[in-house]
C-alpha cells in the first residue's frame, strides 16, 4: 500500500487532545483541546500549517477536546463539524458555528472519506472516525482509524477500525494502577466503566481483531498520567501482538517480521506517522 494519509498527533491525554489527518488534497483537525498558540507551535514543529486545515471535526465536548476551539475559530473561517449533542452541551463552545453531523454519517473532506461511528463515553453524542481514500478501482487504498474516549468498542467501531494502515486507539489506563491509584472511588468507577475509557487490557484484547494485513502502525492514545505509563502500556499491547519492546525506547515496539510497529502518543511531544 502506498501511503496517502499522514497522522500528526499534537497532543493526547487528559490535559488536551488535538491531531491533524493529512489527505491527498488537504487536512482535517480532529479536536482542539490545547491553546491556539500551542497548537500552532506543535504543528510548526512537525511542518504542519494548522491554520490551513480544510475542516475541524469535534468528537465530543469534554474540555480536553474543545478548550482551545473558541480562540482557534476566531481566526478560522472553515467548517467545524460536530453532532447536535456536542454542539449544545457546553456553554464555552455554544457560539461556534458548527455544521451538524450524525454519529454514523459519511463526510468527504480534503480528498478523504470520513466514516463516523458512535463511541461510548459519558457525553452527549460522541464518535470516532475512519479516514479513507480509494484507489482507481474504488477499493480502499489507505486508511487511518481514530478512536479515543470510549469505555467499550461498539460493533460499528470494530468494523470501521479494522485493517486501517494507521490505527490510533485509546489505551488510557492500567487496571491495577487505576484500582490502587489516587482517584476517589466514584472516579475510578467512571474511568473504568462502559462510558469511560479503554484500559490497556481492553485495547490489547481488541488489537488481534483490528490489526489486518494492511495495518502498519498502532498508536496508543489518551494515556493517563496518573494511572498508566508508556512502558506499562507498551508491554501490554506488544504482548498481544507478539511484538518486542524496544530496549532503548520503552514506548515503542515492533513485531519480529518488522511489519507492525506500536507506539504511545504523548501529552506534550508531537508525533507524525507517515
PDB file of C-alpha atoms in Angstrom:
ATOM      1  CA  UNK A   1       0.000   0.000   0.000  1.00  0.00           C
ATOM      2  CA  UNK A   2       1.352   3.422  -0.978  1.00  0.00           C
ATOM      3  CA  UNK A   3       0.750   5.831   1.941  1.00  0.00           C
ATOM      4  CA  UNK A   4      -1.575   8.680   1.021  1.00  0.00           C
ATOM      5  CA  UNK A   5      -2.618   9.705   4.530  1.00  0.00           C
ATOM      6  CA  UNK A   6      -0.452  11.036   7.327  1.00  0.00           C
ATOM      7  CA  UNK A   7      -1.313  11.396  11.014  1.00  0.00           C
ATOM      8  CA  UNK A   8       0.080  14.267  13.061  1.00  0.00           C
ATOM      9  CA  UNK A   9      -0.719  13.965  16.777  1.00  0.00           C
ATOM     10  CA  UNK A  10      -0.233  17.317  18.508  1.00  0.00           C
ATOM     11  CA  UNK A  11      -1.489  16.333  21.977  1.00  0.00           C
ATOM     12  CA  UNK A  12      -3.017  13.224  23.515  1.00  0.00           C
ATOM     13  CA  UNK A  13      -4.117  12.938  27.127  1.00  0.00           C
ATOM     14  CA  UNK A  14      -6.307  14.410  29.830  1.00  0.00           C
ATOM     15  CA  UNK A  15      -4.686  17.859  29.556  1.00  0.00           C
ATOM     16  CA  UNK A  16      -5.587  18.290  25.904  1.00  0.00           C
ATOM     17  CA  UNK A  17      -6.129  16.476  22.626  1.00  0.00           C
ATOM     18  CA  UNK A  18      -5.584  17.510  19.026  1.00  0.00           C
ATOM     19  CA  UNK A  19      -4.496  15.784  15.828  1.00  0.00           C
ATOM     20  CA  UNK A  20      -4.291  16.565  12.130  1.00  0.00           C
ATOM     21  CA  UNK A  21      -5.008  13.963   9.471  1.00  0.00           C
ATOM     22  CA  UNK A  22      -3.415  14.932   6.189  1.00  0.00           C
ATOM     23  CA  UNK A  23      -5.045  13.713   2.999  1.00  0.00           C
ATOM     24  CA  UNK A  24      -4.373  13.930  -0.731  1.00  0.00           C
ATOM     25  CA  UNK A  25      -5.746  17.463  -1.139  1.00  0.00           C
ATOM     26  CA  UNK A  26      -5.732  18.953   2.348  1.00  0.00           C
ATOM     27  CA  UNK A  27      -6.069  18.165   6.028  1.00  0.00           C
ATOM     28  CA  UNK A  28      -8.548  17.932   8.904  1.00  0.00           C
ATOM     29  CA  UNK A  29      -8.055  18.938  12.543  1.00  0.00           C
ATOM     30  CA  UNK A  30      -9.557  16.452  14.986  1.00  0.00           C
ATOM     31  CA  UNK A  31     -10.425  18.152  18.286  1.00  0.00           C
ATOM     32  CA  UNK A  32      -8.850  21.299  19.681  1.00  0.00           C
ATOM     33  CA  UNK A  33      -8.109  20.814  23.358  1.00  0.00           C
ATOM     34  CA  UNK A  34      -4.940  22.928  23.620  1.00  0.00           C
ATOM     35  CA  UNK A  35      -4.356  26.644  23.174  1.00  0.00           C
ATOM     36  CA  UNK A  36      -4.127  28.146  19.705  1.00  0.00           C
ATOM     37  CA  UNK A  37      -0.548  29.226  20.349  1.00  0.00           C
ATOM     38  CA  UNK A  38       0.487  25.720  21.398  1.00  0.00           C
ATOM     39  CA  UNK A  39      -1.481  24.156  18.561  1.00  0.00           C
ATOM     40  CA  UNK A  40       0.365  26.267  16.003  1.00  0.00           C
ATOM     41  CA  UNK A  41       3.730  25.762  17.693  1.00  0.00           C
ATOM     42  CA  UNK A  42       3.442  21.997  17.757  1.00  0.00           C
ATOM     43  CA  UNK A  43       2.092  21.898  14.237  1.00  0.00           C
ATOM     44  CA  UNK A  44       5.019  24.034  13.105  1.00  0.00           C
ATOM     45  CA  UNK A  45       7.452  21.625  14.760  1.00  0.00           C
ATOM     46  CA  UNK A  46       6.026  18.891  12.510  1.00  0.00           C
ATOM     47  CA  UNK A  47       5.865  21.061   9.398  1.00  0.00           C
ATOM     48  CA  UNK A  48       2.062  21.250   9.573  1.00  0.00           C
ATOM     49  CA  UNK A  49       0.211  24.530   8.986  1.00  0.00           C
ATOM     50  CA  UNK A  50      -2.750  24.022  11.316  1.00  0.00           C
ATOM     51  CA  UNK A  51      -4.369  27.292  10.233  1.00  0.00           C
ATOM     52  CA  UNK A  52      -4.653  25.875   6.701  1.00  0.00           C
ATOM     53  CA  UNK A  53      -6.762  22.828   7.604  1.00  0.00           C
ATOM     54  CA  UNK A  54      -9.805  22.288   5.414  1.00  0.00           C
ATOM     55  CA  UNK A  55     -12.077  21.496   8.365  1.00  0.00           C
ATOM     56  CA  UNK A  56     -12.259  20.912  12.090  1.00  0.00           C
ATOM     57  CA  UNK A  57     -14.127  17.935  13.486  1.00  0.00           C
ATOM     58  CA  UNK A  58     -15.020  17.695  17.182  1.00  0.00           C
ATOM     59  CA  UNK A  59     -15.561  14.211  18.573  1.00  0.00           C
ATOM     60  CA  UNK A  60     -17.182  15.327  21.854  1.00  0.00           C
ATOM     61  CA  UNK A  61     -17.469  18.235  24.255  1.00  0.00           C
ATOM     62  CA  UNK A  62     -15.128  17.434  27.146  1.00  0.00           C
ATOM     63  CA  UNK A  63     -12.793  20.341  27.853  1.00  0.00           C
ATOM     64  CA  UNK A  64      -9.635  18.419  26.961  1.00  0.00           C
ATOM     65  CA  UNK A  65     -11.034  18.198  23.425  1.00  0.00           C
ATOM     66  CA  UNK A  66     -12.541  21.677  22.967  1.00  0.00           C
ATOM     67  CA  UNK A  67     -10.846  24.148  25.332  1.00  0.00           C
ATOM     68  CA  UNK A  68      -8.861  25.752  22.513  1.00  0.00           C
ATOM     69  CA  UNK A  69     -11.705  25.756  19.999  1.00  0.00           C
ATOM     70  CA  UNK A  70     -13.193  29.245  20.580  1.00  0.00           C
ATOM     71  CA  UNK A  71      -9.828  31.004  20.190  1.00  0.00           C
ATOM     72  CA  UNK A  72      -8.924  28.916  17.164  1.00  0.00           C
ATOM     73  CA  UNK A  73     -12.250  29.680  15.479  1.00  0.00           C
ATOM     74  CA  UNK A  74     -11.724  33.422  15.980  1.00  0.00           C
ATOM     75  CA  UNK A  75      -9.053  33.160  13.305  1.00  0.00           C
ATOM     76  CA  UNK A  76     -10.507  30.357  11.218  1.00  0.00           C
ATOM     77  CA  UNK A  77     -13.210  30.515   8.584  1.00  0.00           C
ATOM     78  CA  UNK A  78     -13.587  26.879   7.592  1.00  0.00           C
ATOM     79  CA  UNK A  79     -16.298  24.430   8.617  1.00  0.00           C
ATOM     80  CA  UNK A  80     -16.407  22.957  12.126  1.00  0.00           C
ATOM     81  CA  UNK A  81     -18.316  19.672  12.410  1.00  0.00           C
ATOM     82  CA  UNK A  82     -19.917  18.094  15.469  1.00  0.00           C
ATOM     83  CA  UNK A  83     -23.075  16.266  16.464  1.00  0.00           C
ATOM     84  CA  UNK A  84     -26.013  18.306  17.730  1.00  0.00           C
ATOM     85  CA  UNK A  85     -25.464  16.856  21.197  1.00  0.00           C
ATOM     86  CA  UNK A  86     -21.877  18.035  21.309  1.00  0.00           C
ATOM     87  CA  UNK A  87     -22.681  21.474  19.897  1.00  0.00           C
ATOM     88  CA  UNK A  88     -25.240  22.227  22.610  1.00  0.00           C
ATOM     89  CA  UNK A  89     -23.576  20.545  25.581  1.00  0.00           C
ATOM     90  CA  UNK A  90     -21.047  23.175  26.687  1.00  0.00           C
ATOM     91  CA  UNK A  91     -21.501  26.938  27.104  1.00  0.00           C
ATOM     92  CA  UNK A  92     -17.907  27.707  26.175  1.00  0.00           C
ATOM     93  CA  UNK A  93     -18.431  26.423  22.617  1.00  0.00           C
ATOM     94  CA  UNK A  94     -22.055  27.493  22.182  1.00  0.00           C
ATOM     95  CA  UNK A  95     -21.053  30.337  19.849  1.00  0.00           C
ATOM     96  CA  UNK A  96     -19.136  28.096  17.477  1.00  0.00           C
ATOM     97  CA  UNK A  97     -20.774  27.960  14.006  1.00  0.00           C
ATOM     98  CA  UNK A  98     -20.996  24.176  13.933  1.00  0.00           C
ATOM     99  CA  UNK A  99     -22.110  22.194  10.927  1.00  0.00           C
ATOM    100  CA  UNK A 100     -24.083  19.327  12.401  1.00  0.00           C
ATOM    101  CA  UNK A 101     -23.485  15.685  11.565  1.00  0.00           C
ATOM    102  CA  UNK A 102     -24.819  12.387  12.823  1.00  0.00           C
ATOM    103  CA  UNK A 103     -22.558   9.940  14.638  1.00  0.00           C
ATOM    104  CA  UNK A 104     -22.826   7.498  11.730  1.00  0.00           C
ATOM    105  CA  UNK A 105     -22.518   9.967   8.846  1.00  0.00           C
ATOM    106  CA  UNK A 106     -20.068   9.898   5.945  1.00  0.00           C
ATOM    107  CA  UNK A 107     -18.212  13.110   5.031  1.00  0.00           C
ATOM    108  CA  UNK A 108     -15.999  13.996   2.073  1.00  0.00           C
ATOM    109  CA  UNK A 109     -13.196  16.328   3.141  1.00  0.00           C
ATOM    110  CA  UNK A 110      -9.681  17.098   1.885  1.00  0.00           C
ATOM    111  CA  UNK A 111      -9.758  14.263  -0.628  1.00  0.00           C
ATOM    112  CA  UNK A 112     -10.735  11.786   2.106  1.00  0.00           C
ATOM    113  CA  UNK A 113     -13.885   9.904   3.029  1.00  0.00           C
ATOM    114  CA  UNK A 114     -14.601  10.201   6.757  1.00  0.00           C
ATOM    115  CA  UNK A 115     -16.803   7.430   8.138  1.00  0.00           C
ATOM    116  CA  UNK A 116     -18.103   8.258  11.616  1.00  0.00           C
ATOM    117  CA  UNK A 117     -19.097   5.696  14.219  1.00  0.00           C
ATOM    118  CA  UNK A 118     -20.552   6.013  17.743  1.00  0.00           C
ATOM    119  CA  UNK A 119     -18.368   5.618  20.806  1.00  0.00           C
ATOM    120  CA  UNK A 120     -19.361   5.001  24.437  1.00  0.00           C
ATOM    121  CA  UNK A 121     -18.460   7.921  26.710  1.00  0.00           C
ATOM    122  CA  UNK A 122     -20.234   9.996  29.343  1.00  0.00           C
ATOM    123  CA  UNK A 123     -21.029  12.871  26.980  1.00  0.00           C
ATOM    124  CA  UNK A 124     -23.922  13.830  24.715  1.00  0.00           C
ATOM    125  CA  UNK A 125     -23.200  12.128  21.382  1.00  0.00           C
ATOM    126  CA  UNK A 126     -19.540  11.178  20.741  1.00  0.00           C
ATOM    127  CA  UNK A 127     -17.942   9.458  17.770  1.00  0.00           C
ATOM    128  CA  UNK A 128     -14.749   8.081  16.291  1.00  0.00           C
ATOM    129  CA  UNK A 129     -13.613   8.309  12.684  1.00  0.00           C
ATOM    130  CA  UNK A 130     -12.182   6.209   9.883  1.00  0.00           C
ATOM    131  CA  UNK A 131     -10.327   8.354   7.331  1.00  0.00           C
ATOM    132  CA  UNK A 132     -10.086   6.631   3.978  1.00  0.00           C
ATOM    133  CA  UNK A 133      -9.008   7.184   0.375  1.00  0.00           C
ATOM    134  CA  UNK A 134      -9.879   4.886  -2.504  1.00  0.00           C
ATOM    135  CA  UNK A 135      -7.871   3.762  -5.490  1.00  0.00           C
ATOM    136  CA  UNK A 136      -8.842   3.869  -9.167  1.00  0.00           C
ATOM    137  CA  UNK A 137     -10.724   0.594  -8.702  1.00  0.00           C
ATOM    138  CA  UNK A 138     -12.843   2.103  -5.938  1.00  0.00           C
ATOM    139  CA  UNK A 139     -11.306  -0.122  -3.286  1.00  0.00           C
ATOM    140  CA  UNK A 140      -9.784   1.440  -0.121  1.00  0.00           C
ATOM    141  CA  UNK A 141      -6.188   2.472  -0.828  1.00  0.00           C
ATOM    142  CA  UNK A 142      -5.209   3.889   2.565  1.00  0.00           C
ATOM    143  CA  UNK A 143      -6.904   4.422   5.922  1.00  0.00           C
ATOM    144  CA  UNK A 144      -6.391   5.945   9.348  1.00  0.00           C
ATOM    145  CA  UNK A 145      -8.565   4.807  12.258  1.00  0.00           C
ATOM    146  CA  UNK A 146      -9.157   7.165  15.205  1.00  0.00           C
ATOM    147  CA  UNK A 147     -10.926   6.124  18.401  1.00  0.00           C
ATOM    148  CA  UNK A 148     -10.450   7.614  21.848  1.00  0.00           C
ATOM    149  CA  UNK A 149     -12.598   8.334  24.922  1.00  0.00           C
ATOM    150  CA  UNK A 150     -14.739   5.211  24.914  1.00  0.00           C
ATOM    151  CA  UNK A 151     -15.429   2.648  27.602  1.00  0.00           C
ATOM    152  CA  UNK A 152     -16.155  -0.113  25.102  1.00  0.00           C
ATOM    153  CA  UNK A 153     -15.637  -0.625  21.389  1.00  0.00           C
ATOM    154  CA  UNK A 154     -19.007  -0.643  19.680  1.00  0.00           C
ATOM    155  CA  UNK A 155     -19.736  -3.046  16.833  1.00  0.00           C
ATOM    156  CA  UNK A 156     -19.507  -0.107  14.451  1.00  0.00           C
ATOM    157  CA  UNK A 157     -16.120   0.833  15.890  1.00  0.00           C
ATOM    158  CA  UNK A 158     -14.748  -2.684  15.465  1.00  0.00           C
ATOM    159  CA  UNK A 159     -15.933  -2.753  11.875  1.00  0.00           C
ATOM    160  CA  UNK A 160     -14.547   0.613  10.828  1.00  0.00           C
ATOM    161  CA  UNK A 161     -11.238   0.466  12.701  1.00  0.00           C
ATOM    162  CA  UNK A 162     -10.314  -2.911  11.246  1.00  0.00           C
ATOM    163  CA  UNK A 163      -7.298  -3.067   8.916  1.00  0.00           C
ATOM    164  CA  UNK A 164      -6.509   0.665   8.887  1.00  0.00           C
ATOM    165  CA  UNK A 165      -2.882   1.245   7.924  1.00  0.00           C
ATOM    166  CA  UNK A 166      -2.535   3.605  10.909  1.00  0.00           C
ATOM    167  CA  UNK A 167      -4.670   2.738  13.926  1.00  0.00           C
ATOM    168  CA  UNK A 168      -4.991   5.331  16.688  1.00  0.00           C
ATOM    169  CA  UNK A 169      -6.797   3.710  19.603  1.00  0.00           C
ATOM    170  CA  UNK A 170      -7.267   4.583  23.242  1.00  0.00           C
ATOM    171  CA  UNK A 171      -5.220   2.762  25.888  1.00  0.00           C
ATOM    172  CA  UNK A 172      -5.983   5.019  28.810  1.00  0.00           C
ATOM    173  CA  UNK A 173      -5.161   3.166  32.000  1.00  0.00           C
ATOM    174  CA  UNK A 174      -3.660   0.118  33.613  1.00  0.00           C
ATOM    175  CA  UNK A 175      -6.470  -1.538  35.594  1.00  0.00           C
ATOM    176  CA  UNK A 176      -4.310  -2.269  38.640  1.00  0.00           C
ATOM    177  CA  UNK A 177      -2.874   1.246  38.682  1.00  0.00           C
ATOM    178  CA  UNK A 178      -6.382   2.678  38.477  1.00  0.00           C
ATOM    179  CA  UNK A 179      -7.638   0.377  41.252  1.00  0.00           C
ATOM    180  CA  UNK A 180      -4.776   1.252  43.590  1.00  0.00           C
ATOM    181  CA  UNK A 181      -4.184   4.831  42.473  1.00  0.00           C
ATOM    182  CA  UNK A 182      -5.131   8.252  43.874  1.00  0.00           C
ATOM    183  CA  UNK A 183      -8.558   8.635  42.259  1.00  0.00           C
ATOM    184  CA  UNK A 184     -11.602   8.520  44.549  1.00  0.00           C
ATOM    185  CA  UNK A 185     -13.919   5.548  44.175  1.00  0.00           C
ATOM    186  CA  UNK A 186     -16.528   7.320  42.023  1.00  0.00           C
ATOM    187  CA  UNK A 187     -13.871   8.486  39.573  1.00  0.00           C
ATOM    188  CA  UNK A 188     -12.297   5.034  39.364  1.00  0.00           C
ATOM    189  CA  UNK A 189     -15.751   3.655  38.568  1.00  0.00           C
ATOM    190  CA  UNK A 190     -16.285   6.291  35.897  1.00  0.00           C
ATOM    191  CA  UNK A 191     -12.929   5.800  34.179  1.00  0.00           C
ATOM    192  CA  UNK A 192     -13.183   2.014  34.226  1.00  0.00           C
ATOM    193  CA  UNK A 193     -16.857   1.860  33.280  1.00  0.00           C
ATOM    194  CA  UNK A 194     -18.581   1.257  29.964  1.00  0.00           C
ATOM    195  CA  UNK A 195     -18.871   5.010  29.373  1.00  0.00           C
ATOM    196  CA  UNK A 196     -15.350   5.819  30.496  1.00  0.00           C
ATOM    197  CA  UNK A 197     -12.020   4.911  28.899  1.00  0.00           C
ATOM    198  CA  UNK A 198     -10.447   1.795  27.430  1.00  0.00           C
ATOM    199  CA  UNK A 199      -7.819   0.116  29.593  1.00  0.00           C
ATOM    200  CA  UNK A 200      -4.542  -1.310  28.330  1.00  0.00           C
ATOM    201  CA  UNK A 201      -6.031  -4.794  28.586  1.00  0.00           C
ATOM    202  CA  UNK A 202      -9.159  -3.830  26.639  1.00  0.00           C
ATOM    203  CA  UNK A 203      -7.047  -2.272  23.925  1.00  0.00           C
ATOM    204  CA  UNK A 204      -4.771  -5.308  23.823  1.00  0.00           C
ATOM    205  CA  UNK A 205      -7.757  -7.661  23.580  1.00  0.00           C
ATOM    206  CA  UNK A 206      -9.086  -5.690  20.606  1.00  0.00           C
ATOM    207  CA  UNK A 207      -5.852  -5.492  18.624  1.00  0.00           C
ATOM    208  CA  UNK A 208      -5.940  -9.020  17.175  1.00  0.00           C
ATOM    209  CA  UNK A 209      -9.426  -8.208  15.859  1.00  0.00           C
ATOM    210  CA  UNK A 210      -8.386  -4.860  14.399  1.00  0.00           C
ATOM    211  CA  UNK A 211      -4.892  -5.352  13.043  1.00  0.00           C
ATOM    212  CA  UNK A 212      -5.016  -6.689   9.484  1.00  0.00           C
ATOM    213  CA  UNK A 213      -2.561  -7.246   6.691  1.00  0.00           C
ATOM    214  CA  UNK A 214      -2.611  -3.547   5.794  1.00  0.00           C
ATOM    215  CA  UNK A 215      -2.011  -2.323   9.357  1.00  0.00           C
ATOM    216  CA  UNK A 216       1.487  -0.901   9.783  1.00  0.00           C
ATOM    217  CA  UNK A 217       1.284   1.251  12.920  1.00  0.00           C
ATOM    218  CA  UNK A 218      -0.751   1.166  16.115  1.00  0.00           C
ATOM    219  CA  UNK A 219      -0.679   4.325  18.226  1.00  0.00           C
ATOM    220  CA  UNK A 220      -1.908   4.135  21.822  1.00  0.00           C
ATOM    221  CA  UNK A 221      -3.887   7.294  22.640  1.00  0.00           C
ATOM    222  CA  UNK A 222      -5.017   9.234  25.706  1.00  0.00           C
ATOM    223  CA  UNK A 223      -2.693   7.597  28.254  1.00  0.00           C
ATOM    224  CA  UNK A 224      -3.490   8.630  31.817  1.00  0.00           C
ATOM    225  CA  UNK A 225      -0.653  10.418  33.574  1.00  0.00           C
ATOM    226  CA  UNK A 226      -1.700   9.016  36.958  1.00  0.00           C
ATOM    227  CA  UNK A 227      -2.974   5.554  36.055  1.00  0.00           C
ATOM    228  CA  UNK A 228      -0.678   4.460  33.254  1.00  0.00           C
ATOM    229  CA  UNK A 229       2.870   4.623  31.952  1.00  0.00           C
ATOM    230  CA  UNK A 230       4.011   4.360  28.320  1.00  0.00           C
ATOM    231  CA  UNK A 231       6.238   1.424  29.243  1.00  0.00           C
ATOM    232  CA  UNK A 232       3.368  -0.386  31.009  1.00  0.00           C
ATOM    233  CA  UNK A 233       1.009   0.278  28.120  1.00  0.00           C
ATOM    234  CA  UNK A 234       3.527  -0.857  25.528  1.00  0.00           C
ATOM    235  CA  UNK A 235       4.346  -4.106  27.319  1.00  0.00           C
ATOM    236  CA  UNK A 236       0.654  -4.980  27.391  1.00  0.00           C
ATOM    237  CA  UNK A 237      -0.034  -4.138  23.747  1.00  0.00           C
ATOM    238  CA  UNK A 238       3.179  -5.701  22.497  1.00  0.00           C
ATOM    239  CA  UNK A 239       2.373  -8.996  24.234  1.00  0.00           C
ATOM    240  CA  UNK A 240      -0.983  -9.145  22.454  1.00  0.00           C
ATOM    241  CA  UNK A 241       0.700  -8.827  19.050  1.00  0.00           C
ATOM    242  CA  UNK A 242       3.819 -10.891  19.664  1.00  0.00           C
ATOM    243  CA  UNK A 243       5.924  -7.734  19.402  1.00  0.00           C
ATOM    244  CA  UNK A 244       9.172  -6.867  21.166  1.00  0.00           C
ATOM    245  CA  UNK A 245       9.515  -3.642  23.135  1.00  0.00           C
ATOM    246  CA  UNK A 246      12.499  -1.536  22.064  1.00  0.00           C
ATOM    247  CA  UNK A 247      15.083  -1.710  24.849  1.00  0.00           C
ATOM    248  CA  UNK A 248      16.144   1.885  24.287  1.00  0.00           C
ATOM    249  CA  UNK A 249      12.630   3.234  23.666  1.00  0.00           C
ATOM    250  CA  UNK A 250      10.205   1.564  26.063  1.00  0.00           C
ATOM    251  CA  UNK A 251       7.240   3.354  24.489  1.00  0.00           C
ATOM    252  CA  UNK A 252       7.827   1.602  21.138  1.00  0.00           C
ATOM    253  CA  UNK A 253       7.610  -1.999  19.946  1.00  0.00           C
ATOM    254  CA  UNK A 254       7.818  -3.962  16.710  1.00  0.00           C
ATOM    255  CA  UNK A 255       6.853  -7.454  15.577  1.00  0.00           C
ATOM    256  CA  UNK A 256       9.728  -9.796  14.655  1.00  0.00           C
ATOM    257  CA  UNK A 257       8.849  -9.590  10.939  1.00  0.00           C
ATOM    258  CA  UNK A 258       9.082  -5.788  11.101  1.00  0.00           C
ATOM    259  CA  UNK A 259       5.651  -5.347   9.523  1.00  0.00           C
ATOM    260  CA  UNK A 260       3.885  -3.839  12.545  1.00  0.00           C
ATOM    261  CA  UNK A 261       5.093  -1.085  14.869  1.00  0.00           C
ATOM    262  CA  UNK A 262       3.431   0.112  18.064  1.00  0.00           C
ATOM    263  CA  UNK A 263       3.982   3.348  19.957  1.00  0.00           C
ATOM    264  CA  UNK A 264       2.399   5.683  22.521  1.00  0.00           C
ATOM    265  CA  UNK A 265       1.239   9.212  21.773  1.00  0.00           C
ATOM    266  CA  UNK A 266       2.363  11.897  24.194  1.00  0.00           C
ATOM    267  CA  UNK A 267       0.616  14.675  26.057  1.00  0.00           C
ATOM    268  CA  UNK A 268       3.416  17.129  25.259  1.00  0.00           C
ATOM    269  CA  UNK A 269       5.583  15.844  22.380  1.00  0.00           C
ATOM    270  CA  UNK A 270       4.028  15.978  18.891  1.00  0.00           C
ATOM    271  CA  UNK A 271       4.303  12.927  16.672  1.00  0.00           C
ATOM    272  CA  UNK A 272       3.976  12.309  12.916  1.00  0.00           C
ATOM    273  CA  UNK A 273       3.214   8.923  11.385  1.00  0.00           C
ATOM    274  CA  UNK A 274       3.613   8.622   7.624  1.00  0.00           C
TER     275      UNK A 274
END
